[in-house]
């Protein structure tokens, strides 16, 4: 990488996180070229450019794009800046995706003519009331006794109280902590009764970064969308958070009995890397097969609409609550009612209605099946089968904590791949290359990289070798670490690499903040600066302990104050208080 390389920088980090540097450079070049040729970029000349972009070509016409842009820019001569262009591109992509997801033909003539009308109706006006009611019921159940929120709950599902409560960011932060406990240090949440705009923005930034870290896809959602409580975006984010909570136990660490779903020939590494949703489908099909169901369920919408799969599943798991009349019933609506009556006896009715089953509501059906799994998974309790997943040494526990921290950090970067298990997902090298492209734009030679799925082992090694090469260029200490160590999944060596990547990224962020602050003299931030800042905060709190280095935290008061043991964990606190750190260093 050239030492003088400067990537395309976008002022809004949440917007920049939606694109790789390769994409940003390409889009910037096209935008600048249009501006140079036309003098200004407006709704008159932008549609021609957007029509050629990935995801839009052959899907929408220039006229439809122009109509879409006119919603945000009624004046056709109003100039559009680069960042606004990026936002509108994401908005348009989201509408195309929604249309395709709704069953329309993305490439056919019918899809084109109905594109704008369909997408606007689906995304902006017709909020799914059944989903909204289910999400509200979930929030009321899990947050009703929260010390801060209890005065606002329960929420009335019929009104707009949910979207009003979202505006200060507290509820979403709390919901994320319910889904993945410990994600957000609650002391970082602004919880005053009346928040100023800056405090609200801090809460929403914390929320969006944390949502990405636990696995939510935060495409086309910014802090302002949450401040305004935009219903379709809010419900989309809440649905993902709830889904993550419901699927939290669908892994071998939480539920080792899941090994029963796989035969002895199955590679345990492959099992560990399965996503929770795929694990849930595998669990469901495992019991359906045992119950005599002849079909395979591949999704939670069309494959379960007739209710037959649910009837067989409940028969296998709770035969005492499953009369034969459920399978004999020919009317899908009547069968759906009987299924929910049986599920209610297992306390699993909260998320959907008979209509949601027959209409194939994917989100609600997934939640329903996940709840059945939580209440009765029907798996063996034979300890002999689960020994493999329960053997854990002290080192394993430490590595598990570090894996969680690294996984959340990688996902928070907004890379295209979602990481379920760091030690398994990085072994082909692709995720690490995506991370490097984020933290050091332009460093990856994508022509020499191979994107998953990768069948040839030497291609994985090529990816990992490039990771090591770039790491050395960035002056990382990679003694005894080779590409093959990553391919083989050497956990301790992978941790050593990821620690340096995270530290590089956090210090890079702090230096950017310092560079843009007043009074900067160009001095880079070092570990010593961070230590001085940390000790000053501890001293200001009335404590006398000091931290001399990041290697060992011997002082309990410092450890309890920062809740960390390693420098990269400490650095997470700087993301929300970075400006304060920069001012302290610049103006000691």
XYZ file of C-alpha atoms in Angstrom:
588
model
C 0.000 0.000 0.000
C 1.279 3.445 -0.831
C 2.138 5.407 2.312
C 0.401 8.484 0.909
C -2.848 6.743 -0.043
C -5.994 8.520 1.094
C -9.335 6.757 0.740
C -12.709 8.314 0.006
C -13.917 9.710 3.336
C -17.601 10.319 4.077
C -18.497 12.593 6.990
C -21.242 10.255 8.274
C -19.579 7.026 9.550
C -22.850 5.088 9.319
C -23.083 6.024 5.639
C -19.445 5.188 4.920
C -19.943 1.813 6.547
C -22.399 0.782 3.820
C -19.698 0.775 1.138
C -16.244 -0.685 0.630
C -13.462 1.643 -0.484
C -13.533 0.012 -3.914
C -17.212 0.933 -4.258
C -16.703 4.453 -2.904
C -13.850 5.175 -5.303
C -15.877 3.912 -8.252
C -18.980 5.914 -7.278
C -16.921 9.027 -6.553
C -15.229 8.809 -9.959
C -18.587 8.505 -11.753
C -20.083 11.364 -9.732
C -17.113 13.679 -10.327
C -17.131 12.859 -14.043
C -20.826 13.773 -14.323
C -20.275 16.981 -12.352
C -17.316 17.926 -14.551
C -19.283 17.333 -17.751
C -22.520 18.997 -16.608
C -21.314 21.619 -14.163
C -23.881 20.548 -11.569
C -25.459 17.239 -10.521
C -29.240 17.575 -10.274
C -32.353 15.410 -10.550
C -32.277 16.201 -14.275
C -28.941 14.590 -15.092
C -28.448 12.103 -12.218
C -30.977 9.410 -13.325
C -28.857 8.524 -16.357
C -25.916 7.768 -14.093
C -27.920 5.885 -11.466
C -29.560 3.754 -14.147
C -26.128 2.200 -14.851
C -25.238 1.382 -11.245
C -25.098 -2.105 -9.801
C -28.477 -3.342 -8.604
C -30.392 -0.788 -10.673
C -29.465 -1.474 -14.288
C -32.210 -3.340 -16.164
C -34.453 -3.052 -13.090
C -35.777 0.513 -13.166
C -36.058 3.145 -15.845
C -34.594 6.657 -15.828
C -38.132 8.055 -15.545
C -38.793 6.038 -12.394
C -35.487 7.132 -10.889
C -36.309 10.746 -11.669
C -39.710 10.351 -10.016
C -38.054 8.812 -6.984
C -35.509 11.646 -6.691
C -38.248 14.248 -6.995
C -39.649 13.051 -3.656
C -36.537 14.387 -1.899
C -35.736 17.165 -4.387
C -38.948 18.737 -5.740
C -36.858 21.418 -7.458
C -35.340 19.650 -10.464
C -32.516 22.208 -10.615
C -31.424 21.704 -7.005
C -27.818 20.552 -6.799
C -27.157 17.140 -5.258
C -23.929 16.574 -3.323
C -21.952 13.326 -3.282
C -23.157 12.132 0.122
C -26.769 12.839 -0.812
C -26.178 10.856 -3.997
C -24.938 7.915 -1.899
C -28.022 8.058 0.329
C -30.408 8.148 -2.623
C -28.542 5.213 -4.206
C -29.036 3.193 -1.008
C -32.701 4.238 -0.814
C -33.272 3.120 -4.371
C -31.488 -0.193 -3.786
C -33.679 -0.796 -0.738
C -36.822 -0.268 -2.790
C -35.604 -2.607 -5.492
C -34.791 -5.260 -2.883
C -38.204 -4.851 -1.284
C -39.903 -5.256 -4.643
C -37.901 -8.370 -5.491
C -38.575 -9.775 -2.047
C -42.277 -9.219 -2.543
C -42.299 -11.582 -5.490
C -42.225 -9.058 -8.313
C -40.197 -9.660 -11.434
C -37.188 -7.458 -11.065
C -36.190 -7.678 -14.651
C -39.521 -7.950 -16.426
C -41.741 -5.233 -17.757
C -44.380 -5.762 -15.082
C -41.789 -5.203 -12.355
C -40.717 -1.925 -13.959
C -44.108 -0.398 -14.357
C -45.199 -1.167 -10.798
C -41.851 -0.549 -9.106
C -42.371 2.877 -7.573
C -45.982 2.394 -6.607
C -45.361 -1.022 -5.064
C -42.248 -0.069 -3.146
C -43.657 3.160 -1.754
C -46.833 1.429 -0.627
C -44.973 -1.479 0.929
C -42.168 0.416 2.632
C -43.543 3.782 3.536
C -47.266 3.455 4.215
C -48.507 -0.080 4.824
C -46.817 -1.044 8.085
C -47.508 -4.679 8.968
C -49.762 -4.242 11.990
C -49.476 -7.909 12.992
C -45.687 -7.670 13.175
C -45.884 -4.354 15.004
C -48.252 -5.826 17.607
C -45.975 -8.833 18.104
C -42.878 -6.670 18.549
C -44.714 -4.453 21.030
C -45.809 -7.541 22.993
C -42.186 -8.720 23.061
C -40.930 -5.348 24.297
C -43.640 -5.171 26.953
C -42.691 -8.645 28.178
C -38.929 -8.223 28.389
C -38.596 -4.548 29.344
C -41.691 -3.969 31.442
C -39.774 -3.946 34.725
C -36.749 -2.010 33.525
C -36.058 0.749 36.109
C -35.990 3.498 33.477
C -38.638 2.257 31.020
C -41.259 0.883 33.407
C -42.964 4.282 33.614
C -43.518 4.203 29.834
C -44.584 0.555 29.500
C -46.689 -1.296 28.552
C -46.906 0.181 25.067
C -50.253 0.268 23.307
C -49.809 -1.690 20.038
C -52.657 0.195 18.368
C -51.061 3.653 18.475
C -47.726 5.281 17.661
C -46.312 5.201 21.181
C -43.582 2.765 20.082
C -42.200 5.184 17.492
C -42.336 8.063 19.976
C -40.376 6.084 22.567
C -37.737 5.178 19.983
C -36.776 8.831 19.469
C -34.409 9.155 22.436
C -32.589 5.880 21.716
C -32.871 4.371 25.200
C -35.437 1.689 24.359
C -33.437 0.318 21.426
C -30.224 0.207 23.473
C -32.067 -1.670 26.227
C -33.577 -4.085 23.693
C -30.120 -4.840 22.261
C -28.905 -5.703 25.758
C -31.854 -8.063 26.182
C -30.973 -9.779 22.904
C -27.241 -10.052 23.659
C -26.591 -9.258 27.331
C -23.600 -7.049 28.015
C -23.381 -5.549 24.538
C -23.789 -1.975 25.799
C -22.472 -0.595 29.061
C -25.615 1.080 30.368
C -23.537 3.903 31.842
C -22.887 5.007 28.260
C -26.608 5.524 27.587
C -27.981 9.030 28.137
C -31.080 8.445 30.262
C -32.224 11.895 31.333
C -35.911 12.642 31.061
C -35.213 15.389 28.499
C -32.291 14.904 26.121
C -30.722 17.525 23.909
C -30.093 16.702 20.210
C -26.440 15.807 20.846
C -27.344 13.320 23.598
C -30.016 11.720 21.418
C -27.528 11.402 18.582
C -25.030 9.736 20.946
C -27.664 7.169 21.970
C -28.621 6.390 18.385
C -24.994 6.134 17.255
C -24.359 3.727 20.115
C -27.487 1.798 19.147
C -26.627 1.474 15.444
C -23.007 0.488 16.085
C -24.105 -2.093 18.653
C -26.850 -3.409 16.370
C -24.280 -4.018 13.633
C -21.990 -5.682 16.147
C -24.576 -8.277 17.212
C -25.443 -9.096 13.598
C -28.141 -6.669 12.414
C -27.999 -5.408 8.837
C -28.186 -1.648 9.244
C -28.479 -0.692 5.573
C -29.930 2.737 4.862
C -30.628 3.534 8.532
C -29.086 6.646 10.053
C -29.392 8.348 13.415
C -31.837 10.884 11.984
C -34.194 8.086 10.899
C -34.390 6.908 14.508
C -34.765 10.445 15.874
C -37.731 10.888 13.536
C -39.094 7.421 14.417
C -39.612 6.334 10.806
C -41.932 3.322 11.210
C -40.694 0.978 8.448
C -37.038 1.452 9.419
C -37.712 1.176 13.152
C -39.743 -2.025 12.758
C -37.107 -3.498 10.461
C -34.400 -2.915 13.054
C -36.511 -4.174 15.955
C -37.387 -7.350 14.034
C -33.703 -8.134 13.563
C -32.866 -7.526 17.229
C -35.718 -9.783 18.387
C -34.719 -12.444 15.876
C -31.173 -12.470 17.261
C -32.534 -12.872 20.787
C -34.848 -15.736 19.824
C -32.094 -17.592 17.970
C -29.440 -17.034 20.638
C -29.548 -20.637 21.898
C -29.242 -22.199 18.444
C -25.544 -23.024 18.630
C -23.508 -25.859 20.061
C -22.094 -23.779 22.896
C -25.504 -22.863 24.307
C -27.274 -26.094 23.310
C -24.700 -28.888 22.894
C -27.536 -31.391 22.315
C -27.721 -29.995 18.766
C -24.955 -32.426 17.797
C -27.794 -34.937 17.522
C -28.824 -33.242 14.262
C -25.612 -34.260 12.510
C -24.195 -37.627 11.624
C -20.703 -38.689 12.677
C -19.246 -37.881 9.256
C -20.125 -34.213 9.562
C -17.149 -31.948 10.143
C -17.612 -30.326 13.539
C -16.080 -27.109 12.184
C -18.800 -26.939 9.551
C -21.450 -27.474 12.212
C -20.020 -24.691 14.382
C -20.140 -22.216 11.507
C -23.835 -22.743 10.680
C -25.985 -19.636 11.091
C -28.716 -19.819 13.772
C -31.496 -19.654 11.167
C -30.053 -22.604 9.232
C -29.636 -24.489 12.496
C -33.300 -23.849 13.317
C -34.399 -25.165 9.918
C -32.204 -28.226 10.381
C -33.690 -28.822 13.824
C -37.226 -28.492 12.467
C -36.590 -30.869 9.555
C -34.923 -33.347 11.927
C -38.138 -33.694 13.930
C -40.386 -33.556 10.865
C -38.519 -36.490 9.356
C -38.894 -38.493 12.569
C -42.619 -37.689 12.592
C -43.091 -38.977 9.030
C -43.402 -35.649 7.175
C -42.278 -36.243 3.580
C -41.335 -32.685 2.585
C -38.348 -30.535 3.525
C -38.983 -27.069 4.948
C -36.580 -24.579 3.338
C -38.129 -21.327 4.561
C -40.541 -19.894 7.118
C -43.032 -18.509 4.622
C -44.410 -20.544 1.705
C -43.299 -23.915 3.103
C -45.365 -23.528 6.285
C -48.447 -21.705 4.956
C -50.671 -24.796 4.905
C -49.842 -25.597 8.549
C -49.030 -29.262 7.872
C -45.389 -28.902 8.897
C -46.434 -27.326 12.205
C -48.935 -30.113 12.857
C -46.236 -32.759 12.386
C -43.693 -30.774 14.428
C -46.022 -30.431 17.422
C -47.002 -34.065 17.105
C -43.324 -35.029 17.383
C -42.531 -32.653 20.254
C -45.777 -32.600 22.256
C -47.914 -35.606 21.327
C -49.981 -35.121 24.497
C -51.283 -31.811 23.054
C -51.629 -32.930 19.402
C -54.866 -34.708 18.461
C -55.141 -36.453 15.103
C -57.903 -34.035 14.081
C -55.280 -31.354 13.353
C -53.818 -33.357 10.459
C -57.247 -34.506 9.284
C -58.500 -30.906 8.998
C -58.584 -29.822 5.332
C -59.128 -26.095 5.840
C -55.744 -24.325 6.346
C -57.364 -21.561 8.427
C -58.971 -24.041 10.779
C -55.737 -26.046 10.998
C -53.817 -22.878 11.873
C -56.242 -22.185 14.743
C -55.799 -25.719 16.093
C -52.011 -25.395 15.868
C -51.999 -22.206 17.913
C -54.309 -23.789 20.497
C -51.777 -26.607 20.877
C -48.838 -24.170 20.953
C -50.586 -22.086 23.611
C -50.323 -25.074 25.939
C -46.542 -24.750 25.491
C -46.757 -20.951 26.005
C -45.789 -20.302 22.365
C -48.660 -18.256 20.957
C -47.369 -14.738 21.564
C -45.887 -13.991 18.137
C -48.501 -14.770 15.508
C -52.136 -15.344 14.589
C -53.733 -17.979 12.317
C -53.710 -15.435 9.487
C -49.949 -14.917 9.872
C -49.469 -18.647 9.311
C -51.706 -18.899 6.259
C -50.251 -15.726 4.728
C -46.691 -16.941 5.283
C -45.362 -14.064 7.398
C -41.664 -15.055 7.430
C -40.580 -12.993 10.455
C -43.442 -14.090 12.680
C -43.244 -17.730 11.643
C -39.520 -17.799 12.375
C -40.195 -16.292 15.807
C -42.913 -18.901 16.401
C -40.630 -21.836 15.567
C -37.794 -20.344 17.634
C -40.142 -20.097 20.613
C -41.158 -23.739 20.196
C -37.453 -24.625 20.235
C -36.911 -22.646 23.442
C -39.793 -24.356 25.249
C -39.366 -27.905 23.966
C -36.488 -28.794 21.641
C -37.016 -32.560 21.847
C -33.280 -33.277 21.801
C -31.484 -35.961 23.746
C -30.144 -35.474 27.241
C -27.562 -38.210 26.708
C -24.318 -36.703 28.025
C -22.204 -39.027 25.869
C -23.348 -37.205 22.744
C -22.489 -33.739 23.993
C -19.070 -34.333 25.554
C -17.319 -32.875 22.523
C -18.937 -29.477 22.890
C -18.802 -29.220 26.675
C -15.093 -29.832 27.243
C -13.669 -26.434 28.105
C -10.389 -25.375 29.681
C -9.613 -21.986 31.199
C -7.936 -21.010 27.911
C -11.117 -21.981 26.039
C -13.163 -19.656 28.255
C -10.768 -16.751 27.672
C -10.722 -17.398 23.928
C -14.522 -17.507 23.912
C -14.688 -14.041 25.484
C -12.157 -12.703 23.015
C -13.974 -14.342 20.093
C -17.162 -12.526 21.111
C -15.395 -9.171 21.327
C -13.658 -9.620 17.969
C -16.867 -10.871 16.327
C -18.805 -7.825 17.463
C -16.022 -5.487 16.365
C -15.786 -7.033 12.873
C -19.562 -6.942 12.387
C -19.655 -3.316 13.560
C -17.314 -2.361 10.714
C -20.087 -2.987 8.200
C -18.238 -5.616 6.154
C -20.327 -7.495 3.615
C -19.860 -10.888 5.312
C -21.538 -11.505 8.656
C -19.360 -13.346 11.168
C -21.064 -16.049 13.245
C -17.892 -17.585 14.662
C -14.612 -15.693 14.259
C -12.283 -18.664 14.480
C -14.193 -20.554 11.790
C -15.292 -17.730 9.509
C -11.811 -16.204 9.071
C -10.174 -19.441 7.943
C -10.726 -18.791 4.240
C -9.119 -15.350 4.548
C -11.978 -13.454 2.869
C -13.414 -11.850 6.009
C -9.942 -10.706 7.063
C -9.417 -9.118 3.648
C -12.739 -7.275 4.015
C -11.633 -6.042 7.443
C -8.301 -4.874 6.049
C -10.082 -2.997 3.260
C -12.120 -1.197 5.927
C -9.278 -0.286 8.286
C -6.686 0.331 5.570
C -8.508 1.339 2.358
C -6.773 0.291 -0.834
C -4.455 -2.221 0.819
C -6.164 -5.323 -0.630
C -5.496 -6.531 -4.164
C -8.936 -7.951 -4.918
C -7.753 -9.399 -8.229
C -5.665 -11.888 -6.252
C -8.465 -12.741 -3.794
C -11.070 -15.512 -4.035
C -14.587 -14.952 -2.706
C -16.462 -17.748 -0.882
C -17.660 -20.373 -1.384
C -14.092 -21.622 -1.900
C -13.693 -25.297 -2.780
C -9.971 -25.353 -3.544
C -7.843 -25.272 -0.344
C -4.965 -23.435 -2.023
C -7.301 -20.507 -2.778
C -7.958 -20.114 0.935
C -4.214 -20.148 1.537
C -3.714 -17.460 -1.117
C -6.237 -15.221 0.666
C -4.574 -15.793 4.034
C -1.099 -15.211 2.632
C -2.242 -11.847 1.314
C -3.602 -11.047 4.799
C -0.175 -11.747 6.311
C 1.557 -9.701 3.608
C -0.657 -6.665 4.273
C -0.225 -7.084 8.028
C 3.526 -6.860 7.642
C 3.138 -3.746 5.482
C 1.146 -2.211 8.333
C 4.055 -3.018 10.693
C 2.141 -5.657 12.674
C 4.163 -8.104 14.754
C 3.497 -11.411 12.987
C 6.340 -13.567 14.249
C 5.604 -17.272 13.730
C 2.291 -16.455 12.037
C 1.809 -17.692 8.463
C -1.199 -17.927 6.160
C -1.519 -21.631 6.845
C -1.994 -20.968 10.573
C -5.155 -19.026 9.722
C -6.372 -21.759 7.368
C -5.780 -24.359 10.083
C -7.680 -22.232 12.615
C -4.885 -21.643 15.150
C -6.936 -19.649 17.660
C -4.136 -18.028 19.638
C -2.345 -16.814 16.511
C -5.600 -15.568 14.989
C -6.278 -13.631 18.226
C -2.806 -12.060 17.962
C -3.585 -10.833 14.445
C -7.083 -9.585 15.276
C -5.852 -7.742 18.374
C -3.409 -5.755 16.248
C -6.061 -5.083 13.596
C -8.487 -3.750 16.195
C -5.832 -1.627 17.881
C -4.797 -0.200 14.489
C -8.419 0.659 13.696
C -9.184 2.328 17.037
C -5.989 4.408 17.065
C -6.719 5.369 13.464
C -10.162 6.604 14.547
C -8.749 8.589 17.444
C -6.082 10.177 15.259
C -8.736 11.200 12.715
C -10.722 12.860 15.474
C -7.630 14.619 16.731
C -6.632 15.724 13.242
C -9.990 17.459 12.786
C -9.990 19.062 16.244
C -8.795 22.600 16.848
C -5.246 23.121 17.998
C -3.892 19.880 16.484
C -0.142 19.908 16.098
C 0.026 16.686 14.104
C 1.174 14.507 17.037
C -0.157 10.959 16.775
C -2.037 9.443 19.689
C -0.085 6.719 21.513
C -0.814 4.171 24.223
C 0.722 6.617 26.707
C -1.849 9.279 25.752
C -4.657 6.798 26.303
C -3.231 5.735 29.664
C -2.899 9.361 30.784
C -6.486 10.072 29.781
C -7.766 6.945 31.557
C -5.865 7.755 34.745
C -7.136 11.331 34.695
C -10.742 10.094 34.499
C -10.159 7.688 37.400
C -8.547 10.458 39.477
C -11.441 12.825 38.723
C -13.850 10.200 40.069
C -12.119 10.370 43.456
C -10.072 7.188 43.210
C -6.327 6.973 43.811
C -5.396 3.918 41.720
C -3.298 4.269 38.600
C -2.754 2.071 35.578
C 0.870 1.926 34.433
C 0.399 -0.234 31.326
C -2.169 -2.262 29.398
C -0.440 -5.574 30.037
C -1.917 -6.200 33.470
C -4.588 -4.314 35.361
C -3.682 -4.927 38.989
C -5.920 -2.235 40.448
C -9.507 -3.418 41.070
C -10.856 0.142 41.086
C -9.463 0.808 37.607
C -10.759 -2.506 36.316
C -14.216 -1.859 37.733
C -14.131 1.703 36.400
C -13.386 0.709 32.808
C -14.723 -2.858 32.844
C -11.829 -3.996 30.686
C -8.679 -6.084 30.756
C -7.055 -5.239 27.444
C -6.376 -2.044 25.496
C -8.688 -2.775 22.604
C -11.575 -3.242 25.019
C -10.698 0.065 26.664
C -10.685 1.643 23.238
C -14.376 0.832 22.811
C -15.113 3.453 25.470
C -13.332 6.041 23.348
C -15.772 5.652 20.483
C -18.478 7.399 22.508
C -16.117 9.795 24.310
C -13.530 10.293 21.573
C -13.948 14.040 21.330
C -13.356 14.396 25.048
C -10.154 12.365 24.768
C -8.918 14.441 21.837
C -9.570 17.732 23.635
C -7.797 16.458 26.715
C -4.712 15.529 24.707
C -4.674 18.720 22.640
C -5.454 21.004 25.588
C -3.958 19.228 28.648
